[in-house]
Amino acid sequence: MLELDSSSTPPKWKRPEDVMKMHRMKMKKRALQSRFIKSMDGAALSSSSSVARSAVQRSPAKNPFRRKTPVKNKQANARETLKRTRVEYDDDNACSSNLSKLLRDCESIPSVSAVSQSHSLDESVISFVDVLRTAKPVTVVEDDVEEIRGESELPIDWTLRTKVRFLSPNPFPWSQKIKTCEEASATTGFVRCLDTENIENSLDTSPNSRFHQCCMAWQHPSLPWVDLIHRGPRVAVRDLANNVPSVNANPTFKESLFTHWIDSFRSLFQLVRANQCPYFYVLANAFTCIFRASSIGGYEELNAMMYPTTQGLRDVLKREDIEFTMPLLEEDENSSELFNGKASEEAKVVEDEEPERWLETMGAEKSEIKRLQSSQNELVSSRQRKIDSTKESLVVVIGVEAQALFNWLINCRSSVSNTGPHAGIPPTLLAPVAFAGATLTPLKVRQSTVKVDGQSYNSIEVKGPVLPDTVNNFCDLLSSSLKKFTATFANLESTKPFTLCSESKKDYINSQKSEDKAIHLFGQQNLSDCGLRDSVLKKFCSTNTKAFDSVKYTNDDGYFIS
């Protein structure tokens, strides 16, 4: 039996930590490779294995009853040892160089697993080279980060604004001090609905004149001592303490105002029917209406919306045979026909006939049937009352029904309040174009410098009835003059659902055929003389509608709305 000699001891390079130590030593790399090649020699490997067996047999300290450690556990221990190894590199260049050389050496070195198959070894050999060979490459997945960009054009919002504030780090190219020629050109351009930017004319086309051309609106009636934009029960209670003189105290004043209001309302409605006016608002104490010409907002016909409504008001419309829809109402299976005007009333009568006959055949008395019907009607009424003065109470009429709504409003004395600061004053009419009895109302402009988070900004505040097309005119003018700006709006809450209804209409328009969309393009041609600029008119005839309370614009990214 062979004696155990130190020269026949298997080399220690098979251990990963020894390999890494040898790897850090540049001068011993050749010796490491020569030892590895010598160890692959068959004779030397067989003699090493026999010596190892004899050493195991003659070792007095070895327990013959000890269970052999599974090969898998030894492999796992070796891998765990390899994970705990920490290599300290002197610099990044040395790390990259050593690793690349090691990988080149791996290509020329045979696998240790092949050696273990040709020679029967009790212990499996694991080297750093095998780990590199068996390791799967790590795939780096880069998530696609979508670049956030704004909209190239500002969408239409049918909400009526009462105030708008513009902020910019750069100075505005205009001021609230306006020259005589600039004021005259601004008034002429607004009254005649001229696009002074794109159409040649003899008017002053300076930024100051173009800005003040946007700061106007047509209104009826116009009473300087009364706020005719904010109307409603809450406003009436708030303004009672101001001791505003009431028109209702003089019957002659009250009747004269209402008579002139009828003439103005009729003139404005005829302009909308003739496509000479795109839209107008009717602001009453109890509700707000908007009438829009055909092809505006995605509707092929003349259309109108009213908000808020109550069960009593909707019952009045039904009695007047005015058919309406409630597009914002999420109807369930039991109430799908409750809010469709005259058609729903006829369907309800038909549905009630069969249950009544069935109860009679079952022997129920007429008094009991009447009581059940009364309970059912009360249940339906309570369900309708739940949506009163909510956004779901929005009413939409189309076509001839809009004409019927106009006839009802022009003869409805209940639209005029009898109490509060607006007592005896008819509803306010607002439009972007002139009409009979209209007053040219200038918006109030105030320019200043403010500090936000320690930074100075130039500020322009515009107060008054800011119509939807005026918002687009402002933003178009600012975007052509400034690299960045922000706009914050104060809204008239009773007009917000008008935009929500238009957004629901958007899905319907997008699902239409190309022939139906061509109809709206043809309607845009019919509105060429409605008083809106071509670029703004295109937006009003499209379905690009979205509600927003503020706008941020940058020259590179466009409009960000919120």
Coordinates of C-alpha atoms in Angstrom, one line a residue:
M1 CA 0.0 0.0 0.0
L2 CA 1.3 3.4 -0.9
E3 CA 2.5 5.8 1.7
L4 CA 0.7 9.2 1.9
D5 CA 3.2 11.8 0.6
S6 CA 2.8 15.5 0.5
S7 CA 3.8 15.5 -3.2
S8 CA 0.8 13.3 -4.1
T9 CA -1.8 15.5 -2.2
P10 CA -4.4 16.8 -4.6
P11 CA -3.7 20.5 -5.4
K12 CA -5.7 23.1 -3.5
W13 CA -6.7 25.1 -6.6
K14 CA -10.0 23.2 -6.7
R15 CA -11.3 25.4 -3.9
P16 CA -13.0 28.6 -5.1
E17 CA -11.4 30.8 -2.5
D18 CA -7.9 29.6 -3.5
V19 CA -8.7 30.2 -7.1
M20 CA -9.8 33.8 -6.4
K21 CA -6.6 34.4 -4.4
M22 CA -4.5 33.1 -7.2
H23 CA -6.6 35.1 -9.6
R24 CA -5.7 38.4 -7.8
M25 CA -2.0 37.6 -8.2
K26 CA -1.0 38.4 -11.7
M27 CA 2.4 36.8 -11.4
K28 CA 1.0 33.3 -10.4
K29 CA -1.6 33.0 -13.2
R30 CA 0.7 31.0 -15.4
A31 CA 1.6 28.6 -12.5
L32 CA -2.2 28.2 -11.9
Q33 CA -2.8 27.2 -15.5
S34 CA 0.1 24.8 -15.6
R35 CA -1.1 23.1 -12.4
F36 CA -4.6 22.8 -13.8
I37 CA -3.2 21.2 -17.0
K38 CA -1.0 18.8 -15.0
S39 CA -3.9 17.8 -12.8
M40 CA -5.9 16.8 -16.0
D41 CA -3.3 14.1 -16.7
G42 CA -4.9 10.6 -16.4
A43 CA -2.1 8.9 -14.6
A44 CA -1.6 11.6 -12.0
L45 CA -5.3 11.8 -11.4
S46 CA -5.7 8.0 -10.9
S47 CA -2.7 7.9 -8.5
S48 CA -4.2 10.8 -6.6
S49 CA -7.5 8.9 -6.3
S50 CA -5.8 5.7 -5.1
V51 CA -3.8 7.7 -2.5
A52 CA -7.0 9.3 -1.4
R53 CA -8.7 5.9 -0.9
S54 CA -5.7 4.6 1.1
A55 CA -5.7 7.7 3.2
V56 CA -9.3 7.2 4.0
Q57 CA -8.9 3.5 4.8
R58 CA -5.9 4.1 7.1
S59 CA -7.1 7.1 8.9
P60 CA -7.7 6.1 12.5
A61 CA -9.8 9.2 13.3
K62 CA -12.4 8.4 10.7
N63 CA -15.7 7.0 11.9
P64 CA -16.7 4.0 9.8
F65 CA -20.4 4.4 10.8
R66 CA -20.6 8.1 9.7
R67 CA -23.1 8.7 6.9
K68 CA -21.6 10.0 3.8
T69 CA -22.4 13.5 2.9
P70 CA -24.5 13.6 -0.3
V71 CA -22.9 15.1 -3.3
K72 CA -25.7 17.6 -3.7
N73 CA -25.1 19.0 -0.2
K74 CA -21.4 19.4 -1.0
Q75 CA -22.2 21.2 -4.2
A76 CA -24.6 23.5 -2.3
N77 CA -21.9 24.2 0.3
A78 CA -19.4 25.0 -2.3
R79 CA -21.8 27.3 -4.0
E80 CA -22.6 29.0 -0.7
T81 CA -18.9 29.4 -0.1
L82 CA -18.6 31.0 -3.5
K83 CA -21.4 33.4 -2.7
R84 CA -19.7 34.5 0.5
T85 CA -16.5 35.3 -1.3
R86 CA -15.8 38.9 -1.7
V87 CA -13.3 40.1 -4.2
E88 CA -11.6 43.4 -3.5
Y89 CA -10.4 45.1 -6.7
D90 CA -7.8 47.8 -6.7
D91 CA -9.6 49.8 -9.4
D92 CA -12.2 49.4 -12.1
N93 CA -9.7 48.8 -14.9
A94 CA -8.0 45.9 -13.1
C95 CA -11.4 44.3 -12.4
S96 CA -12.5 44.4 -16.1
S97 CA -9.1 43.2 -17.3
N98 CA -8.9 40.2 -14.9
L99 CA -12.5 39.1 -15.6
S100 CA -12.0 39.2 -19.3
K101 CA -8.8 37.2 -19.0
L102 CA -10.5 34.6 -16.8
L103 CA -13.3 34.2 -19.4
R104 CA -10.8 33.6 -22.1
D105 CA -9.1 31.0 -20.0
C106 CA -12.4 29.2 -19.5
E107 CA -12.7 28.6 -23.2
S108 CA -9.4 26.7 -23.3
I109 CA -9.9 24.7 -20.1
P110 CA -11.9 21.4 -20.3
S111 CA -14.8 21.0 -18.0
V112 CA -14.2 19.3 -14.6
S113 CA -17.5 17.4 -15.0
A114 CA -16.0 15.6 -18.0
V115 CA -13.0 14.5 -15.8
S116 CA -15.3 13.3 -13.1
Q117 CA -17.2 11.1 -15.6
S118 CA -14.0 9.5 -17.0
H119 CA -12.5 8.9 -13.5
S120 CA -14.5 7.4 -10.6
L121 CA -14.3 9.9 -7.8
D122 CA -16.2 9.7 -4.5
E123 CA -16.3 13.5 -4.4
S124 CA -17.5 15.7 -7.1
V125 CA -15.2 18.5 -8.1
I126 CA -16.6 22.0 -8.3
S127 CA -14.5 24.9 -9.7
F128 CA -15.0 28.5 -10.4
V129 CA -14.8 27.8 -14.1
D130 CA -17.8 25.4 -13.8
V131 CA -19.8 28.0 -12.1
L132 CA -19.2 30.5 -14.9
R133 CA -20.1 27.8 -17.5
T134 CA -23.4 26.8 -15.8
A135 CA -24.5 30.3 -14.8
K136 CA -27.3 31.6 -17.0
P137 CA -26.8 35.1 -18.4
V138 CA -28.8 37.8 -16.7
T139 CA -31.2 39.5 -19.0
V140 CA -31.7 43.2 -18.2
V141 CA -35.2 44.4 -19.0
E142 CA -35.5 48.1 -19.4
D143 CA -39.0 49.4 -18.8
D144 CA -40.3 51.7 -21.5
V145 CA -40.9 55.0 -19.7
E146 CA -43.6 56.8 -21.6
E147 CA -42.7 60.4 -22.0
I148 CA -45.4 62.7 -20.6
R149 CA -46.4 65.3 -23.2
G150 CA -49.3 67.8 -23.1
E151 CA -52.0 68.4 -25.7
S152 CA -51.2 70.4 -28.8
E153 CA -54.6 72.1 -28.6
L154 CA -56.6 73.3 -25.7
P155 CA -59.9 71.3 -25.5
I156 CA -63.3 73.0 -25.3
D157 CA -64.9 73.4 -21.8
W158 CA -68.5 74.5 -21.7
T159 CA -68.1 75.8 -18.2
L160 CA -68.8 79.5 -17.9
R161 CA -65.9 81.3 -16.1
T162 CA -66.3 84.3 -13.8
K163 CA -62.6 85.0 -13.4
V164 CA -59.2 83.9 -14.9
R165 CA -55.7 84.6 -13.7
F166 CA -52.6 84.2 -15.9
L167 CA -49.1 83.9 -14.4
S168 CA -45.8 83.9 -16.3
P169 CA -42.1 84.3 -15.4
N170 CA -41.7 86.4 -18.5
P171 CA -43.3 89.8 -18.9
F172 CA -46.5 90.0 -20.9
P173 CA -46.3 91.9 -24.3
W174 CA -49.4 94.0 -23.3
S175 CA -50.6 96.0 -20.3
Q176 CA -53.8 97.2 -18.9
K177 CA -53.0 100.8 -20.0
I178 CA -54.3 100.9 -23.6
K179 CA -53.9 103.6 -26.1
T180 CA -56.8 105.3 -27.9
C181 CA -56.1 103.6 -31.3
E182 CA -55.6 100.2 -29.6
E183 CA -58.9 100.5 -27.8
A184 CA -60.8 101.5 -30.9
S185 CA -59.3 98.6 -32.9
A186 CA -60.0 96.1 -30.2
T187 CA -63.7 97.2 -30.0
T188 CA -64.1 97.2 -33.8
G189 CA -62.5 93.8 -34.1
F190 CA -64.7 92.3 -31.4
V191 CA -68.0 93.8 -32.7
R192 CA -67.3 92.8 -36.3
C193 CA -65.9 89.4 -35.3
L194 CA -62.7 90.0 -37.2
D195 CA -59.7 87.7 -37.0
T196 CA -57.1 90.5 -36.9
E197 CA -54.2 88.1 -36.8
N198 CA -54.8 86.3 -40.0
I199 CA -57.0 88.7 -42.1
E200 CA -55.5 91.8 -43.6
N201 CA -57.2 95.0 -42.3
S202 CA -56.4 98.6 -41.3
L203 CA -56.9 98.0 -37.6
D204 CA -54.2 98.1 -35.0
T205 CA -52.8 94.5 -34.7
S206 CA -50.5 95.0 -31.7
P207 CA -50.5 92.5 -28.9
N208 CA -52.2 95.0 -26.6
S209 CA -55.1 95.5 -29.0
R210 CA -55.5 91.8 -29.7
F211 CA -55.5 91.1 -26.0
H212 CA -58.2 93.6 -25.1
Q213 CA -60.3 92.4 -28.1
C214 CA -60.7 89.2 -26.1
C215 CA -61.8 91.0 -23.0
M216 CA -65.4 91.7 -24.0
A217 CA -68.8 89.9 -24.0
W218 CA -72.4 90.6 -25.0
Q219 CA -75.0 90.7 -22.2
H220 CA -78.6 91.5 -21.5
P221 CA -79.9 93.0 -19.3
S222 CA -77.1 95.1 -18.0
L223 CA -77.6 96.7 -14.6
P224 CA -74.2 98.0 -13.2
W225 CA -75.4 97.9 -9.6
V226 CA -76.4 94.2 -9.6
D227 CA -74.3 91.1 -10.2
L228 CA -76.2 89.3 -12.9
I229 CA -73.8 86.4 -13.3
H230 CA -73.9 84.8 -9.9
R231 CA -77.5 84.0 -9.3
G232 CA -79.3 81.5 -7.1
P233 CA -80.7 81.2 -3.6
R234 CA -77.3 81.3 -1.9
V235 CA -76.3 84.4 -3.7
A236 CA -79.6 86.1 -2.9
V237 CA -79.1 85.5 0.8
R238 CA -75.6 86.8 0.7
D239 CA -76.5 90.0 -1.2
L240 CA -79.5 90.9 1.0
A241 CA -77.2 92.7 3.4
N242 CA -75.9 95.0 0.7
N243 CA -79.2 96.8 0.5
V244 CA -79.4 96.6 -3.3
P245 CA -82.4 98.5 -4.7
S246 CA -85.0 96.1 -6.0
V247 CA -86.6 96.5 -9.4
N248 CA -89.6 94.6 -8.2
A249 CA -90.6 97.7 -6.2
N250 CA -91.7 99.4 -9.3
P251 CA -94.2 97.4 -11.5
T252 CA -93.5 99.6 -14.5
F253 CA -89.7 98.9 -14.4
K254 CA -90.4 95.2 -13.9
E255 CA -92.8 94.9 -16.9
S256 CA -90.5 97.0 -19.1
L257 CA -87.5 94.8 -18.3
F258 CA -89.4 91.6 -19.1
T259 CA -90.7 93.0 -22.4
H260 CA -87.3 94.0 -23.6
W261 CA -85.9 90.7 -22.4
I262 CA -88.4 88.8 -24.6
D263 CA -87.2 90.7 -27.7
S264 CA -83.6 90.0 -26.9
F265 CA -84.2 86.3 -26.2
R266 CA -86.1 85.9 -29.4
S267 CA -83.4 87.7 -31.4
L268 CA -80.7 85.6 -30.0
F269 CA -82.5 82.3 -30.5
Q270 CA -83.1 83.2 -34.2
L271 CA -79.4 83.9 -34.6
V272 CA -78.7 80.4 -33.3
R273 CA -81.3 78.8 -35.6
A274 CA -79.7 80.6 -38.6
N275 CA -76.2 79.5 -37.6
Q276 CA -75.2 83.2 -37.1
C277 CA -74.4 82.5 -33.4
P278 CA -72.7 79.4 -32.1
Y279 CA -74.3 79.3 -28.6
F280 CA -75.6 81.5 -25.8
Y281 CA -76.3 81.1 -22.0
V282 CA -79.5 81.8 -20.1
L283 CA -78.8 82.4 -16.4
A284 CA -81.9 82.2 -14.2
N285 CA -82.1 82.0 -10.4
A286 CA -83.3 78.4 -10.3
F287 CA -81.5 77.0 -13.4
T288 CA -79.1 77.7 -16.2
C289 CA -79.6 76.9 -19.9
I290 CA -77.3 76.8 -22.9
F291 CA -78.6 76.8 -26.5
R292 CA -76.2 75.6 -29.2
A293 CA -76.4 75.7 -33.0
S294 CA -76.5 72.6 -35.2
S295 CA -73.1 70.8 -35.5
I296 CA -71.9 72.4 -32.2
G297 CA -70.9 69.9 -29.6
G298 CA -71.4 66.9 -31.8
Y299 CA -75.1 67.3 -32.4
E300 CA -76.5 67.5 -35.9
E301 CA -79.5 69.6 -34.8
L302 CA -80.1 72.6 -32.7
N303 CA -79.8 71.5 -29.1
A304 CA -80.2 72.8 -25.5
M305 CA -79.2 71.7 -22.0
M306 CA -80.7 72.7 -18.7
Y307 CA -79.2 72.3 -15.2
P308 CA -80.1 71.9 -12.4
T309 CA -83.6 70.5 -12.6
T310 CA -86.1 69.2 -10.0
Q311 CA -88.9 66.7 -10.2
G312 CA -91.4 69.6 -10.4
L313 CA -89.6 71.2 -13.3
R314 CA -89.3 67.9 -15.2
D315 CA -93.0 67.3 -14.6
V316 CA -93.8 70.8 -16.1
L317 CA -91.7 69.9 -19.2
K318 CA -93.7 66.7 -19.6
R319 CA -97.0 68.5 -19.3
E320 CA -95.8 70.9 -22.0
D321 CA -95.0 67.9 -24.2
I322 CA -91.3 68.6 -24.3
E323 CA -89.4 65.4 -24.8
F324 CA -86.0 65.3 -23.1
T325 CA -83.3 62.9 -22.1
M326 CA -81.0 62.7 -19.1
P327 CA -77.6 61.4 -20.4
L328 CA -75.8 61.6 -17.1
L329 CA -78.3 59.5 -15.3
E330 CA -77.2 55.9 -14.7
E331 CA -80.5 54.2 -15.2
D332 CA -81.2 50.7 -13.8
E333 CA -83.5 48.1 -15.2
N334 CA -86.5 49.3 -13.1
S335 CA -86.2 52.9 -14.1
S336 CA -84.9 52.9 -17.6
E337 CA -88.0 54.7 -19.0
L338 CA -88.7 57.1 -16.2
F339 CA -86.9 60.1 -17.5
N340 CA -87.7 60.2 -21.2
G341 CA -90.4 62.8 -21.2
K342 CA -93.7 62.2 -23.0
A343 CA -92.6 58.8 -24.3
S344 CA -91.9 57.6 -20.8
E345 CA -95.4 58.6 -19.6
E346 CA -97.1 56.7 -22.4
A347 CA -95.0 53.6 -21.7
K348 CA -95.7 53.8 -18.0
V349 CA -99.5 53.8 -18.6
V350 CA -99.2 50.8 -20.8
E351 CA -97.2 48.9 -18.2
D352 CA -99.7 49.7 -15.5
E353 CA -102.6 48.2 -17.4
E354 CA -101.6 44.6 -17.2
P355 CA -100.8 44.5 -13.4
E356 CA -104.2 46.2 -12.7
R357 CA -106.1 43.5 -14.8
W358 CA -104.1 40.7 -13.1
L359 CA -105.0 42.0 -9.7
E360 CA -108.7 42.2 -10.7
T361 CA -108.6 38.6 -11.9
M362 CA -107.1 37.6 -8.5
G363 CA -110.1 39.1 -6.7
A364 CA -108.4 42.2 -5.3
E365 CA -110.7 45.1 -4.5
K366 CA -110.5 48.4 -6.4
S367 CA -109.6 50.3 -3.2
E368 CA -106.7 47.9 -2.6
I369 CA -105.5 48.3 -6.2
K370 CA -105.7 52.1 -5.9
R371 CA -103.6 52.0 -2.7
L372 CA -101.0 49.8 -4.4
Q373 CA -100.8 52.1 -7.3
S374 CA -100.4 55.1 -5.0
S375 CA -97.6 53.4 -3.2
Q376 CA -95.8 52.6 -6.5
N377 CA -96.1 56.2 -7.7
E378 CA -94.7 57.4 -4.4
L379 CA -91.8 55.1 -4.8
V380 CA -91.1 56.3 -8.3
S381 CA -91.4 60.0 -7.1
S382 CA -89.0 59.4 -4.3
R383 CA -86.5 57.8 -6.7
Q384 CA -86.7 60.9 -8.9
R385 CA -86.3 63.3 -6.1
K386 CA -83.0 61.8 -5.1
I387 CA -81.3 63.2 -8.3
D388 CA -82.7 66.7 -7.8
S389 CA -80.0 69.4 -8.2
T390 CA -77.3 66.8 -8.9
K391 CA -75.4 66.4 -12.1
E392 CA -77.6 63.5 -13.1
S393 CA -80.6 66.0 -13.3
L394 CA -79.1 67.5 -16.4
V395 CA -81.8 67.7 -19.2
V396 CA -81.0 67.7 -22.9
V397 CA -83.5 68.6 -25.7
I398 CA -82.7 68.3 -29.4
G399 CA -84.3 69.6 -32.6
V400 CA -87.9 70.7 -32.4
E401 CA -87.9 70.1 -28.7
A402 CA -85.4 72.9 -28.3
Q403 CA -87.9 75.2 -30.1
A404 CA -90.5 74.0 -27.6
L405 CA -88.2 74.7 -24.7
F406 CA -87.6 78.2 -26.0
N407 CA -91.4 78.9 -26.3
W408 CA -91.9 77.7 -22.7
L409 CA -89.1 79.9 -21.3
I410 CA -90.2 83.0 -23.2
N411 CA -93.6 82.7 -21.6
C412 CA -92.6 81.4 -18.2
R413 CA -93.0 84.1 -15.6
S414 CA -91.7 81.8 -12.9
S415 CA -88.2 82.2 -14.3
V416 CA -88.2 85.7 -12.8
S417 CA -87.6 85.8 -9.0
N418 CA -89.9 87.7 -6.7
T419 CA -87.5 88.0 -3.8
G420 CA -83.9 88.9 -3.2
P421 CA -81.6 91.3 -5.1
H422 CA -82.6 89.8 -8.4
A423 CA -86.3 90.3 -7.8
G424 CA -88.1 91.4 -11.0
I425 CA -85.0 91.0 -13.1
P426 CA -85.3 88.5 -16.0
P427 CA -82.6 85.8 -16.7
T428 CA -79.2 87.0 -17.9
L429 CA -78.4 86.4 -21.6
L430 CA -74.7 85.9 -22.6
A431 CA -73.4 85.4 -26.1
P432 CA -70.2 85.8 -28.1
V433 CA -71.9 87.9 -30.9
A434 CA -74.2 90.9 -30.9
F435 CA -78.0 90.6 -30.7
A436 CA -81.0 92.9 -30.2
G437 CA -80.8 94.8 -26.9
A438 CA -77.4 93.5 -26.1
T439 CA -74.9 95.5 -24.1
L440 CA -71.2 95.3 -24.9
T441 CA -69.7 94.4 -21.5
P442 CA -65.9 94.9 -21.0
L443 CA -64.1 92.6 -18.7
K444 CA -62.1 94.1 -15.9
V445 CA -58.3 93.6 -16.3
R446 CA -55.8 94.0 -13.5
Q447 CA -52.1 93.6 -14.0
S448 CA -49.6 93.1 -11.1
T449 CA -46.5 91.2 -9.9
V450 CA -46.8 88.4 -7.4
K451 CA -44.4 86.1 -5.6
V452 CA -44.9 82.3 -5.5
D453 CA -42.4 80.2 -3.6
G454 CA -40.0 83.1 -3.5
Q455 CA -40.1 83.6 -7.3
S456 CA -41.6 86.7 -8.9
Y457 CA -44.3 86.2 -11.6
N458 CA -46.1 88.6 -13.9
S459 CA -49.9 88.3 -13.3
I460 CA -52.9 89.4 -15.2
E461 CA -56.4 88.9 -13.7
V462 CA -59.5 89.1 -15.9
K463 CA -62.8 89.4 -14.1
G464 CA -66.3 89.0 -15.7
P465 CA -68.2 86.6 -17.8
V466 CA -65.5 84.6 -19.6
L467 CA -67.1 82.5 -22.4
P468 CA -65.6 79.2 -23.7
D469 CA -64.3 80.7 -27.0
T470 CA -62.7 83.6 -25.0
V471 CA -60.7 81.1 -23.0
N472 CA -59.3 79.6 -26.3
N473 CA -58.6 83.1 -27.7
F474 CA -56.7 84.0 -24.6
C475 CA -54.6 80.8 -24.6
D476 CA -53.9 81.0 -28.4
L477 CA -52.6 84.6 -27.9
L478 CA -50.5 83.8 -24.9
S479 CA -49.0 80.7 -26.5
S480 CA -47.9 82.7 -29.5
S481 CA -46.2 85.3 -27.3
L482 CA -44.8 83.4 -24.3
K483 CA -42.8 80.3 -23.8
K484 CA -44.6 79.2 -20.7
F485 CA -47.6 80.4 -18.6
T486 CA -50.3 79.1 -16.3
A487 CA -54.0 79.9 -16.1
T488 CA -56.4 79.4 -13.2
F489 CA -60.1 79.7 -13.5
A490 CA -63.0 80.5 -11.2
N491 CA -66.1 78.6 -12.5
L492 CA -69.8 79.1 -12.4
E493 CA -70.8 75.8 -10.8
S494 CA -74.2 75.6 -12.5
T495 CA -72.5 75.2 -15.9
K496 CA -70.1 72.4 -15.1
P497 CA -72.4 69.5 -16.1
F498 CA -72.6 70.9 -19.7
T499 CA -69.1 69.7 -20.3
L500 CA -69.7 66.3 -18.7
C501 CA -72.6 65.8 -21.0
S502 CA -70.4 66.7 -24.0
E503 CA -67.8 64.2 -22.9
S504 CA -70.4 61.4 -22.8
K505 CA -71.4 62.4 -26.3
K506 CA -67.8 62.0 -27.4
D507 CA -67.9 58.2 -27.3
Y508 CA -71.1 58.2 -29.4
I509 CA -69.5 60.4 -32.1
N510 CA -66.3 58.4 -32.2
S511 CA -68.3 55.2 -32.9
Q512 CA -70.2 56.8 -35.8
K513 CA -69.4 56.0 -39.4
S514 CA -67.4 58.2 -41.6
E515 CA -70.5 59.4 -43.4
D516 CA -72.0 60.7 -40.2
K517 CA -68.7 62.5 -39.4
A518 CA -68.8 64.1 -42.8
I519 CA -72.2 65.7 -41.8
H520 CA -70.4 67.6 -39.0
L521 CA -67.8 68.8 -41.4
F522 CA -70.5 70.1 -43.6
G523 CA -72.1 71.8 -40.6
Q524 CA -68.9 73.5 -39.9
Q525 CA -69.1 75.1 -43.3
N526 CA -72.6 76.4 -42.4
L527 CA -71.2 78.0 -39.3
S528 CA -68.5 80.0 -41.2
D529 CA -70.3 83.3 -40.3
C530 CA -71.1 82.5 -36.7
G531 CA -68.5 84.9 -35.3
L532 CA -65.8 82.4 -34.3
R533 CA -62.3 82.2 -35.7
D534 CA -61.8 79.2 -38.0
S535 CA -59.3 77.5 -35.6
V536 CA -61.7 77.9 -32.7
L537 CA -64.8 76.9 -34.7
K538 CA -63.1 73.6 -35.7
K539 CA -62.7 72.8 -32.0
F540 CA -66.3 73.6 -31.2
C541 CA -67.5 71.3 -34.0
S542 CA -65.2 68.5 -32.8
T543 CA -65.5 66.1 -29.8
N544 CA -62.4 67.4 -28.1
T545 CA -64.2 68.3 -24.9
K546 CA -62.8 68.1 -21.4
A547 CA -63.4 69.9 -18.1
F548 CA -60.5 71.7 -16.5
D549 CA -59.9 74.2 -13.7
S550 CA -56.3 75.2 -14.6
V551 CA -54.0 75.1 -17.6
K552 CA -50.2 74.9 -17.7
Y553 CA -48.5 75.6 -21.1
T554 CA -44.9 75.2 -22.2
N555 CA -43.6 75.8 -25.6
D556 CA -42.0 72.3 -25.8
D557 CA -44.8 70.1 -24.3
G558 CA -48.1 71.9 -25.0
Y559 CA -51.1 72.2 -22.7
F560 CA -51.4 70.3 -19.4
I561 CA -54.9 70.6 -18.0
S562 CA -56.2 69.7 -14.5

